[in-house]
XYZ file of N, CA and C in Angstrom:
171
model
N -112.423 -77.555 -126.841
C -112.876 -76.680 -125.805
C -111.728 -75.753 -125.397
N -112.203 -74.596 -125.032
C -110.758 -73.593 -124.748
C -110.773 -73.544 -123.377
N -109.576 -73.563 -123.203
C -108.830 -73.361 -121.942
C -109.212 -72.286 -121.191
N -109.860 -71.990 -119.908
C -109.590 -70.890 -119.130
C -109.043 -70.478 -118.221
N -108.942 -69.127 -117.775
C -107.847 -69.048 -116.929
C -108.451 -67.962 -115.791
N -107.697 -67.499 -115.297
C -108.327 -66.658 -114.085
C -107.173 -65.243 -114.180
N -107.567 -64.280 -113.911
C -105.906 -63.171 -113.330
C -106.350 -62.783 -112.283
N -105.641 -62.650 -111.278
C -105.950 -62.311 -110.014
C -105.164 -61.116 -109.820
N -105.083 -59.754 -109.216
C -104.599 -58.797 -109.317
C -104.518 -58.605 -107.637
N -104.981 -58.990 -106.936
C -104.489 -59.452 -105.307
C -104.556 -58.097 -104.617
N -105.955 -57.455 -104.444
C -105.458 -56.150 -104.330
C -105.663 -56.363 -102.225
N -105.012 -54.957 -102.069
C -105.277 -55.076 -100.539
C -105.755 -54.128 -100.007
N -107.448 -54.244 -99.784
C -107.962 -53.210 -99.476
C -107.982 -52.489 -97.911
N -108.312 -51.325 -97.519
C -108.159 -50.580 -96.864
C -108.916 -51.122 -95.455
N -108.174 -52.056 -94.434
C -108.420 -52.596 -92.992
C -107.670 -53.851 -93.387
N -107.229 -54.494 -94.589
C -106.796 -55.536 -94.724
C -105.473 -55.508 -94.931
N -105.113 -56.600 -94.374
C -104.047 -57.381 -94.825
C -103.211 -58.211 -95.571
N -101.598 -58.284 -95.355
C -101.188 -58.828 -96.781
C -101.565 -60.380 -96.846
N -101.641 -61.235 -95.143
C -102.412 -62.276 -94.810
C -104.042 -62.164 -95.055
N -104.584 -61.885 -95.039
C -106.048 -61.753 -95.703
C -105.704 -61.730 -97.333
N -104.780 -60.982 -97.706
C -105.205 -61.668 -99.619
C -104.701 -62.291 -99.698
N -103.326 -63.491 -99.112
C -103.002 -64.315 -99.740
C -103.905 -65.362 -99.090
N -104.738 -64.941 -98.333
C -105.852 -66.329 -98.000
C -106.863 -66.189 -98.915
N -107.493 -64.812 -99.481
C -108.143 -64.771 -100.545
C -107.886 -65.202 -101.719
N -106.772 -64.768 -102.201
C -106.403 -65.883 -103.691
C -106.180 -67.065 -103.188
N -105.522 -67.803 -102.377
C -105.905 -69.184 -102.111
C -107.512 -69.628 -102.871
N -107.888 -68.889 -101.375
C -109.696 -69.389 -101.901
C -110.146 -68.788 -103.026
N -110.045 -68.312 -103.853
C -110.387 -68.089 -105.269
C -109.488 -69.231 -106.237
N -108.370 -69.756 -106.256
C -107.214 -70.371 -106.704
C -107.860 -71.487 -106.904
N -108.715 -72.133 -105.062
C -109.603 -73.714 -105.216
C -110.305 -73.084 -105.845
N -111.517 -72.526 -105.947
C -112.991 -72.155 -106.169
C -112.511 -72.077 -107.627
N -111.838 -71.635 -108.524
C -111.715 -71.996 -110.131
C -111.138 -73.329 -109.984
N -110.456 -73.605 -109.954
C -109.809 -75.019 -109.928
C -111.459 -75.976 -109.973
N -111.650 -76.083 -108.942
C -112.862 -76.421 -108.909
C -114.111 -76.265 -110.049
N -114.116 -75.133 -111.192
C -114.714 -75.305 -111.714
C -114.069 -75.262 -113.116
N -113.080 -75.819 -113.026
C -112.863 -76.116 -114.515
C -111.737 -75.424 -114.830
N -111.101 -73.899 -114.264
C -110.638 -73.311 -114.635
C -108.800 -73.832 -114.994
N -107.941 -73.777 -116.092
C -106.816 -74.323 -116.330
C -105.546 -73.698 -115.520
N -106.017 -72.523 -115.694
C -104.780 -71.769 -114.596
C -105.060 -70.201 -113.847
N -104.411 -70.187 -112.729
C -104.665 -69.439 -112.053
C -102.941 -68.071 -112.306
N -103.293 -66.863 -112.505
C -102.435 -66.060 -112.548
C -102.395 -65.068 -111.789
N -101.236 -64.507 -111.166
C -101.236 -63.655 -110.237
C -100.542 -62.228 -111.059
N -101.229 -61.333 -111.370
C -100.779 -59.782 -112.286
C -99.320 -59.713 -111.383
N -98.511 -58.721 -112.199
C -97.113 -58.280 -111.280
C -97.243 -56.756 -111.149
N -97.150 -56.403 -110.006
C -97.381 -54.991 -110.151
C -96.391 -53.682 -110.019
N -96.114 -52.842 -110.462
C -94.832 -51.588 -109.558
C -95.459 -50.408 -109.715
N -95.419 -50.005 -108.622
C -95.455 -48.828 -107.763
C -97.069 -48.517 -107.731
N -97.997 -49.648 -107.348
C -99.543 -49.564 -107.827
C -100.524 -49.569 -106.116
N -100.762 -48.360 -105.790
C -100.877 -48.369 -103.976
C -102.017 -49.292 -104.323
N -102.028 -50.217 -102.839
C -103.201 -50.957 -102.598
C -103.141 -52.746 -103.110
N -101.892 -52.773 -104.307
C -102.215 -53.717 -104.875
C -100.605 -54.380 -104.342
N -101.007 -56.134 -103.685
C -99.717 -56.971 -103.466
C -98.470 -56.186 -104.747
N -97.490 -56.021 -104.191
C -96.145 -55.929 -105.518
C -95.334 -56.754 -105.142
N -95.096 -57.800 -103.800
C -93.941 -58.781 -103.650
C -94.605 -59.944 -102.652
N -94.386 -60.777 -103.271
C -94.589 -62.589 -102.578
C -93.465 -62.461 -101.677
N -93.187 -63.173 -100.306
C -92.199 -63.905 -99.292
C -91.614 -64.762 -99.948
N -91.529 -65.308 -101.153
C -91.080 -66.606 -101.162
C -90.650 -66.419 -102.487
């Protein structure tokens, strides 16, 4: 059986926040996990308006 995976591209749309998508990929992160999925990936982005380009941590 093949492995699946997820890419998450974490974008941050227009009234939202950088706290609102990292609570959204959270809850997308369980919700595959949950169904089977093997890994969860977060895209890296530069200079891409709208879309996360740096984690806190």
């Amino acid at each position: 059986m093949t492995a699946i995976s997820v890419l998450d591209l974490m974008m941050i749309g227009e009234g939202r926040t950088f706290s609102d998508t990292m609570d959204d990929a959270l809850a997308l992160a369980r919700h595959v996990e949950k169904h089977g999925f093997k890994r969860y990936w977060v895209a890296e982005h530069h200079n891409m308006p709208g879309r996360l380009t740096a984690l806190p941590f």
